[in-house]
Structure formats: structure tokens, C-alpha cells
GROMACS .gro file of C-alpha atoms in nm:
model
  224
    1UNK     CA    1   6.589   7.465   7.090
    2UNK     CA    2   6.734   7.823   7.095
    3UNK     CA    3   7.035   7.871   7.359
    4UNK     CA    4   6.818   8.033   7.645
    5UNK     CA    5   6.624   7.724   7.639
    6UNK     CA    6   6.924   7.551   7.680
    7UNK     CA    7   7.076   7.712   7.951
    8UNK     CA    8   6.697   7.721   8.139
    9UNK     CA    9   6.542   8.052   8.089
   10UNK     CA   10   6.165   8.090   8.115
   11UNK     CA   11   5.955   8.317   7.940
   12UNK     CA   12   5.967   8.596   8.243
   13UNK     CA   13   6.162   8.704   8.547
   14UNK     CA   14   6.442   8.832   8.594
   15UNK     CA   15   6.667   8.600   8.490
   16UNK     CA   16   6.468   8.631   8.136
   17UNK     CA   17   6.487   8.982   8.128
   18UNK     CA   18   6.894   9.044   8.191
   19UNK     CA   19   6.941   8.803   7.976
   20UNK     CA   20   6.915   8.988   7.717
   21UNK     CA   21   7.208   9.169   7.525
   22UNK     CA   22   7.587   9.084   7.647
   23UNK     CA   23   7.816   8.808   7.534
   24UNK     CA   24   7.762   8.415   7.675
   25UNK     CA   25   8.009   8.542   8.020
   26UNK     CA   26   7.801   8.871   8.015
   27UNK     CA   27   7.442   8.626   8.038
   28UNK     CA   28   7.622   8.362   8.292
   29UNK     CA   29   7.703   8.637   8.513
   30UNK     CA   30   7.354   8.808   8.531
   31UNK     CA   31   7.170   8.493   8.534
   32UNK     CA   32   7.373   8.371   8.827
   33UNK     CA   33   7.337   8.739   8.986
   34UNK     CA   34   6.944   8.691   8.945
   35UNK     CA   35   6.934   8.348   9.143
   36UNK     CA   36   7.165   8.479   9.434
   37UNK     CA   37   6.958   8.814   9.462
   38UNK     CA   38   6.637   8.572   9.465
   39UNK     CA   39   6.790   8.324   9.730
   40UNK     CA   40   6.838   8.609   9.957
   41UNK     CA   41   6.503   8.702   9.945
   42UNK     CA   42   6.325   8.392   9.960
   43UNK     CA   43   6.573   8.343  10.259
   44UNK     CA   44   6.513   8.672  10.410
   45UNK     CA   45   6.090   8.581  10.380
   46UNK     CA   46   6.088   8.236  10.443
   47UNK     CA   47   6.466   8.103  10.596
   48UNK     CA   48   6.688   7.898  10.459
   49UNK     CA   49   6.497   7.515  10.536
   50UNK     CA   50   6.196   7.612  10.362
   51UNK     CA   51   6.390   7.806  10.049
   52UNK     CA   52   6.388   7.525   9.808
   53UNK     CA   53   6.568   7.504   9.450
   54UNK     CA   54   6.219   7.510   9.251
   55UNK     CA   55   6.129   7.794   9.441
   56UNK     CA   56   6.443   8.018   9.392
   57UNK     CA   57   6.398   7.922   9.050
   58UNK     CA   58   6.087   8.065   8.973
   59UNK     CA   59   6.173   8.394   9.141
   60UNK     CA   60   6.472   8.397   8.923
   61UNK     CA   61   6.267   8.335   8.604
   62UNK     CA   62   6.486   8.007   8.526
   63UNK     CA   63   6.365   7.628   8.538
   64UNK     CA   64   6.517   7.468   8.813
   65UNK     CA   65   6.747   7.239   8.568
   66UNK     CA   66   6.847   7.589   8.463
   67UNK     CA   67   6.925   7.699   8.825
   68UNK     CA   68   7.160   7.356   8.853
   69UNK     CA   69   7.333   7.473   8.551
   70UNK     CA   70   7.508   7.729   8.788
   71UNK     CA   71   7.445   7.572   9.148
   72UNK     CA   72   7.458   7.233   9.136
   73UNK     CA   73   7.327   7.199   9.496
   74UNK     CA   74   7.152   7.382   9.775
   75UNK     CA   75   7.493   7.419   9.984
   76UNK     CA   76   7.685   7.582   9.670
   77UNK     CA   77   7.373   7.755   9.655
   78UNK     CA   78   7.390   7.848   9.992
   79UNK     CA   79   7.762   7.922   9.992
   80UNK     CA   80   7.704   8.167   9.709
   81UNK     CA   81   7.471   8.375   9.866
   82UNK     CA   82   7.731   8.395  10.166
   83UNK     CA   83   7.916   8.513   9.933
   84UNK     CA   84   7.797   8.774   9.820
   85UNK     CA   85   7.656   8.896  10.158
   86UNK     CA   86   8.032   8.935  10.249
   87UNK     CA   87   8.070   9.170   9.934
   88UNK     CA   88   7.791   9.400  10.029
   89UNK     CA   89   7.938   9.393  10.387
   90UNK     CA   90   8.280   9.499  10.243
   91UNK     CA   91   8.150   9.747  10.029
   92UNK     CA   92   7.938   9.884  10.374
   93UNK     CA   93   8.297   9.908  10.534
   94UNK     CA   94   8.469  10.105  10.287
   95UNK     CA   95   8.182  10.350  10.268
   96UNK     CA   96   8.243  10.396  10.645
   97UNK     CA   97   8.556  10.493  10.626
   98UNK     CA   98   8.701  10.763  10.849
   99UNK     CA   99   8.491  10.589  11.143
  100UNK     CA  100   8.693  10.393  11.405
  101UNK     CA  101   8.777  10.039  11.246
  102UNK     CA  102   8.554   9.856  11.519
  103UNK     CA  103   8.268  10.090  11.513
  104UNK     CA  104   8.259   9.975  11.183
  105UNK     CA  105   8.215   9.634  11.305
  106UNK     CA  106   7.986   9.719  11.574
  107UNK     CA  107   7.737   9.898  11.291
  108UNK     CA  108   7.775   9.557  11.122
  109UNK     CA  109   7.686   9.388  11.425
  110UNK     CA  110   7.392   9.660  11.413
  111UNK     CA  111   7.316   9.540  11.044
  112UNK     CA  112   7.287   9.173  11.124
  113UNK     CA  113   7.028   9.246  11.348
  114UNK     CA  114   6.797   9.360  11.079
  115UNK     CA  115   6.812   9.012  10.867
  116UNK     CA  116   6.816   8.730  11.105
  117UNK     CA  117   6.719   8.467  10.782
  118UNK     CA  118   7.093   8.543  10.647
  119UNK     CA  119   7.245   8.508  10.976
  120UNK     CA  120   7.048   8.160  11.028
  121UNK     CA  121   7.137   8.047  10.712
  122UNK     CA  122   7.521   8.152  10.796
  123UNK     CA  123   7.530   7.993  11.176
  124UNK     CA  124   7.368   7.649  11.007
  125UNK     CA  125   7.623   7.641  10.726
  126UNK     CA  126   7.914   7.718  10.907
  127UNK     CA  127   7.773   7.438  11.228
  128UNK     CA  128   7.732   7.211  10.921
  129UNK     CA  129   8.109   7.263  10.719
  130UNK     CA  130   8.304   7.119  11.004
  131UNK     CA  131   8.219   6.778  10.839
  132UNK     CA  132   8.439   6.594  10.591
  133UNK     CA  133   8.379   6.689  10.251
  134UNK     CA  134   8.098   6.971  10.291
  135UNK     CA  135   8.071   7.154   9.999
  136UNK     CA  136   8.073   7.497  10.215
  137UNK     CA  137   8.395   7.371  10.433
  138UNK     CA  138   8.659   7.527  10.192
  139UNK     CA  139   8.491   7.839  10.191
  140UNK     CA  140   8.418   7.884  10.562
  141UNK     CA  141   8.821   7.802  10.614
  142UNK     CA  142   8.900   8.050  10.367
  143UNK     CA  143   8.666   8.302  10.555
  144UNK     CA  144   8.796   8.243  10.892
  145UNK     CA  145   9.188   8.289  10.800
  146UNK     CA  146   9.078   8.660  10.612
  147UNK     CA  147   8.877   8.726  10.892
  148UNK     CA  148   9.159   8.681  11.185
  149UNK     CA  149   9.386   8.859  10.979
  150UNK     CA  150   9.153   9.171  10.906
  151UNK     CA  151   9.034   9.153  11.282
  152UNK     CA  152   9.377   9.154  11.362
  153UNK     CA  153   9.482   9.442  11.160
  154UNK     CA  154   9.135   9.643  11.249
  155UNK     CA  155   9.301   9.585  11.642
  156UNK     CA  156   9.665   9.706  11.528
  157UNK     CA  157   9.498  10.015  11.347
  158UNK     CA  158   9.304  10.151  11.667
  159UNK     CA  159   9.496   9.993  11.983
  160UNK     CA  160   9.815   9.935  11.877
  161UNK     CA  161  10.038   9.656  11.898
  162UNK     CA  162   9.953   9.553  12.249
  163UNK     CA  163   9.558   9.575  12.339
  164UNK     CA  164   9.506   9.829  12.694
  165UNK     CA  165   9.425   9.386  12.884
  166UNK     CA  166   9.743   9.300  12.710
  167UNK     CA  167   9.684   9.073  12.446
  168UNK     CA  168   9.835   9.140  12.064
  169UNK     CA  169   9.569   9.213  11.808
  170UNK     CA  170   9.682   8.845  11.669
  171UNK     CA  171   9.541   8.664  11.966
  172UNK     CA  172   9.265   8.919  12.052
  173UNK     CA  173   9.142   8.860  11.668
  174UNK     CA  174   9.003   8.436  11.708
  175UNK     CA  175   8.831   8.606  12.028
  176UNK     CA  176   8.651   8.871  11.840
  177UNK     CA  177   8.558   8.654  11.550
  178UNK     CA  178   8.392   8.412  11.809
  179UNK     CA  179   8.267   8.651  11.996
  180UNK     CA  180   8.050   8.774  11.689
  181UNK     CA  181   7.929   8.426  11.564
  182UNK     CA  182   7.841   8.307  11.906
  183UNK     CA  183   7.665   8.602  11.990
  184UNK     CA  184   7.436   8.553  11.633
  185UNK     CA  185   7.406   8.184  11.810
  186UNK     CA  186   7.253   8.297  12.147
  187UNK     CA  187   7.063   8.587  11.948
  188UNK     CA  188   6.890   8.379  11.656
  189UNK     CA  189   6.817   8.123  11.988
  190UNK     CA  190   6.665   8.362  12.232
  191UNK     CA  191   6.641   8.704  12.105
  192UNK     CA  192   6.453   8.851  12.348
  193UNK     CA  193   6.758   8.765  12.635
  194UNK     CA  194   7.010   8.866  12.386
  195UNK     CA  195   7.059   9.171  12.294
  196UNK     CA  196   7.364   9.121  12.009
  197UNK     CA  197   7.490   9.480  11.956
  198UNK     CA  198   7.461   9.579  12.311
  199UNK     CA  199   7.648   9.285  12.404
  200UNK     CA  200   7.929   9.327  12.168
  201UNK     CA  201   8.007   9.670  12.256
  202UNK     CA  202   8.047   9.514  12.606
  203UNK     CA  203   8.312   9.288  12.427
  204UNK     CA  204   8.453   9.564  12.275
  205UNK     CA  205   8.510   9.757  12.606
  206UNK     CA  206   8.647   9.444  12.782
  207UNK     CA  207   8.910   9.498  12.480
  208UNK     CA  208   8.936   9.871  12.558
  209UNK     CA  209   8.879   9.951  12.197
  210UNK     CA  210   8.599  10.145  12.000
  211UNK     CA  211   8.280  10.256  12.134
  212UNK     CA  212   8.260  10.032  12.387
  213UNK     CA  213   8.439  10.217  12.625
  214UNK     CA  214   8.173  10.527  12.615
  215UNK     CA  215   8.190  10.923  12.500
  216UNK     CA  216   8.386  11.029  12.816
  217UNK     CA  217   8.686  10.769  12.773
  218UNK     CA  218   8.699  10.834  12.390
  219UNK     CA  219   8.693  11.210  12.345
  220UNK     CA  220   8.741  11.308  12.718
  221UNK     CA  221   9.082  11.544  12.865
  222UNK     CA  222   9.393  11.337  12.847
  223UNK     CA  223   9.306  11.062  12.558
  224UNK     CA  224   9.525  11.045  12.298
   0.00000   0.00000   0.00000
């Protein structure tokens, strides 16, 4: 048995075909990249309950014992894809920059919008990791404490140390983070009476900050 038979390879896809070339770290890597980029899509055509392990398999040109070689389970699966949409979303903030900090998070409210199978499979996960033991519970904690303090500095950076209703970017930051997963709640639930970016723009002018607060407060006479 040659070692791509080992590790699960079939004959085709892409996991088969980046496998080729590279050291043994060089192959884990792509092979794992190859199953995350197919979860997303199977995810983005099909959501997250009816993705199963055999089929992200296939699309990734592995067997599924090969998949379980890198994701033992559908919630490290799951987590992994997370993951990696966090990344991407990073990488999508730095190219922004030189845009107001929270009109940065408003396009990625925008963004969101446009793949409501990640943003399912995100709300369900994150419901689901509040349980004892979850395999996805260390990562959302680990998410949430990064994403208070970023929010937090993101307020700092454009308001200041005190926010115009009062509040320090440190408390305002749990209320923006909630803000943004509860709106994906309401959205994924009833679309059609939700309008998420819309709505958090209105957050963002309760806050005072970013665009929220329209063209004539931000550039007109007077503003710093």
C-alpha cells in the first residue's frame, strides 16, 4: 500500500491532485486545505445538516477514513471551517484599511448577507458549544474574548475612550458582538422582516459611531 493510500487519497480530486510534490507537513496541509475549501461549499449549496463526511470527502478527492485522518468528527470539522472563515474575514479587514474601523464591520455585516449556509452553520455551532464538553466550546470561548477585545479597540480607535451615550468601548464591545450574532439569528429566521445590515447601522448610530450616523453628521461643518 503506497503512503497516499494510507493517508486516504483517491485516484482524483483535489485532494489527489495537491498532493503531489512537498514534504509529509507540505501534503497534510493541502489535503486538510482541500476538505475545508470543500466543506464550505457543500455548506454554502446544501447547509450544514445535510453536508455529511462521505460527501465532503468525495469533493475533496479523499475516502472518508482519509477525511477522519484530519477531522475526526463533523464538529472539528465544522469548527475548522469556522476557522478559516475568520481568516478570510481578517484578511478582508486589513485590505480595508484606511476605512473607518466599524464600516469595516458594517461591510462584513454586508458580506454575511451573501452566504447565509456559513452563518447557519456558525449560529448552530455556537447555540450548540454552550454544552459541557463540545468539541467547538474551546474555540467559540477563545473567539468571543478576541472578539471583545478587538471590538473594544475598533470603539477606542474611532470614538474615543468614552462612546458620544457614554459607555467605554470595553462595555460597548459584549453589546456589539451580540448585537451582530443576534441579528444573523433573527435574519437566518425571518429574512424577509430582517434586514441585517440596515439594522446594524441603526446599532451603530445608537453608538454614535461609523456610518450609522449618516453623510451630514460625518463629514458635515463642525465635526472633528
Amino acid at each position: 500500500m503506497s503512503a497516499r493510500d494510507q493517508d486516504g487519497s483517491r485516484g482524483g480530486g483535489p485532494g489527489a491532485r495537491r498532493a503531489g510534490g512537498g514534504g509529509r507537513e507540505t501534503q497534510r496541509a493541502e489535503r486538510r486545505a482541500a476538505i475545508l475549501e470543500a466543506a464550505m461549499e457543500l455548506i454554502a449549496e446544501r447547509g450544514y445538516r445535510r453536508t455529511s463526511l462521505a460527501a465532503v470527502a468525495e469533493r475533496a478527492g479523499l475516502t472518508q477514513q482519509g477525511l477522519l485522518h484530519h477531522f475526526p468528527t463533523k464538529e472539528l470539522l465544522l469548527v475548522g471551517v469556522l476557522e478559516t472563515r475568520d481568516r478570510w474575514d481578517l484578511a478582508s479587514a486589513a485590505a480595508a484599511a484606511g476605512t473607518r474601523h466599524t464600516d469595516t464591520l458594517a461591510q462584513l455585516v454586508d458580506y454575511n448577507a451573501t452566504r447565509p449556509g456559513l452563518v447557519r452553520t456558525y449560529t448552530v455551532l455556537a447555540a450548540d458549544s454552550v454544552t459541557e464538553d463540545h468539541p467547538a466550546r474551546e474555540f467559540f470561548e477563545t473567539r468571543f474574548r478576541v472578539v471583545r477585545a478587538a471590538m473594544a479597540e475598533v470603539l477606542r480607535t474611532e470614538c474615543g475612550d468614552t462612546l458620544p451615550g457614554g459607555l467605554t468601548p470595553e462595555r460597548a464591545a459584549p453589546l456589539l458582538a451580540a448585537v451582530m450574532d443576534g441579528l444573523q439569528l433573527q435574519w437566518l429566521l425571518d429574512p424577509e422582516a430582517v434586514e441585517m445590515p440596515a439594522a446594524f447601522r441603526d446599532f451603530l448610530a445608537l453608538l454614535g459611531c461609523g456610518q450609522g450616523r449618516g453623510d451630514e453628521d460625518a463629514e458635515g461643518p463642525g465635526e472633528g
